[in-house]
Amino acid sequence: MSERAAPFYCPYCGDEDLRPNEQGHGAWECAACGRAFQLRFLGLLAPATSSNTSGGEEI
């Protein structure tokens, strides 16, 4: 993936008028509410595991 992912709307006001911010990679600014925010990828989550490993139904 060579292009950076862009948010679809502002997480604060919901407006879609977003522009990249000068603060760096993942930084965006909202023209509607005047807020700046930053997005970053934290990593992948491990798959959920079942607490009931016996396969039977508890009574």
XYZ file of C-alpha atoms in Angstrom:
59
model
C 0.000 0.000 0.000
C 1.795 3.085 -1.185
C -0.826 5.712 -0.405
C -1.669 6.737 3.118
C -5.129 5.965 4.376
C -7.386 8.970 4.767
C -10.174 9.336 7.325
C -13.657 9.792 5.873
C -14.930 12.193 8.547
C -13.814 14.199 11.581
C -13.988 12.129 14.792
C -15.134 15.233 16.706
C -17.831 16.878 14.563
C -18.447 14.342 11.782
C -17.768 16.756 8.929
C -16.036 15.473 5.794
C -13.933 18.569 4.968
C -10.548 17.185 6.072
C -7.084 18.179 4.911
C -3.609 16.854 5.726
C -1.944 18.807 8.532
C 1.661 20.042 8.484
C 2.502 18.230 11.742
C 3.512 15.076 9.894
C 2.368 11.643 8.806
C -1.170 10.794 9.895
C -2.027 14.355 10.977
C -5.297 15.843 9.710
C -7.244 19.048 10.262
C -10.967 19.667 10.040
C -12.021 22.896 8.319
C -15.488 22.766 9.917
C -14.572 22.643 13.618
C -10.933 23.790 13.456
C -9.532 20.750 15.261
C -6.374 18.886 14.316
C -5.918 15.204 15.087
C -3.506 12.410 14.310
C -4.187 8.820 13.253
C -1.731 5.965 13.599
C -1.746 2.237 13.148
C -1.139 0.368 16.418
C -0.966 -3.201 15.126
C -3.050 -6.292 14.593
C -5.102 -7.836 17.371
C -4.714 -11.491 18.261
C -7.678 -13.675 17.306
C -10.249 -14.127 20.063
C -10.054 -17.405 21.957
C -12.935 -19.282 23.496
C -12.911 -19.643 27.280
C -14.730 -22.970 26.980
C -12.177 -25.334 25.416
C -13.917 -28.632 26.273
C -16.401 -28.238 23.424
C -19.295 -29.261 25.681
C -22.095 -27.157 27.024
C -21.860 -25.973 30.620
C -24.838 -26.646 32.884
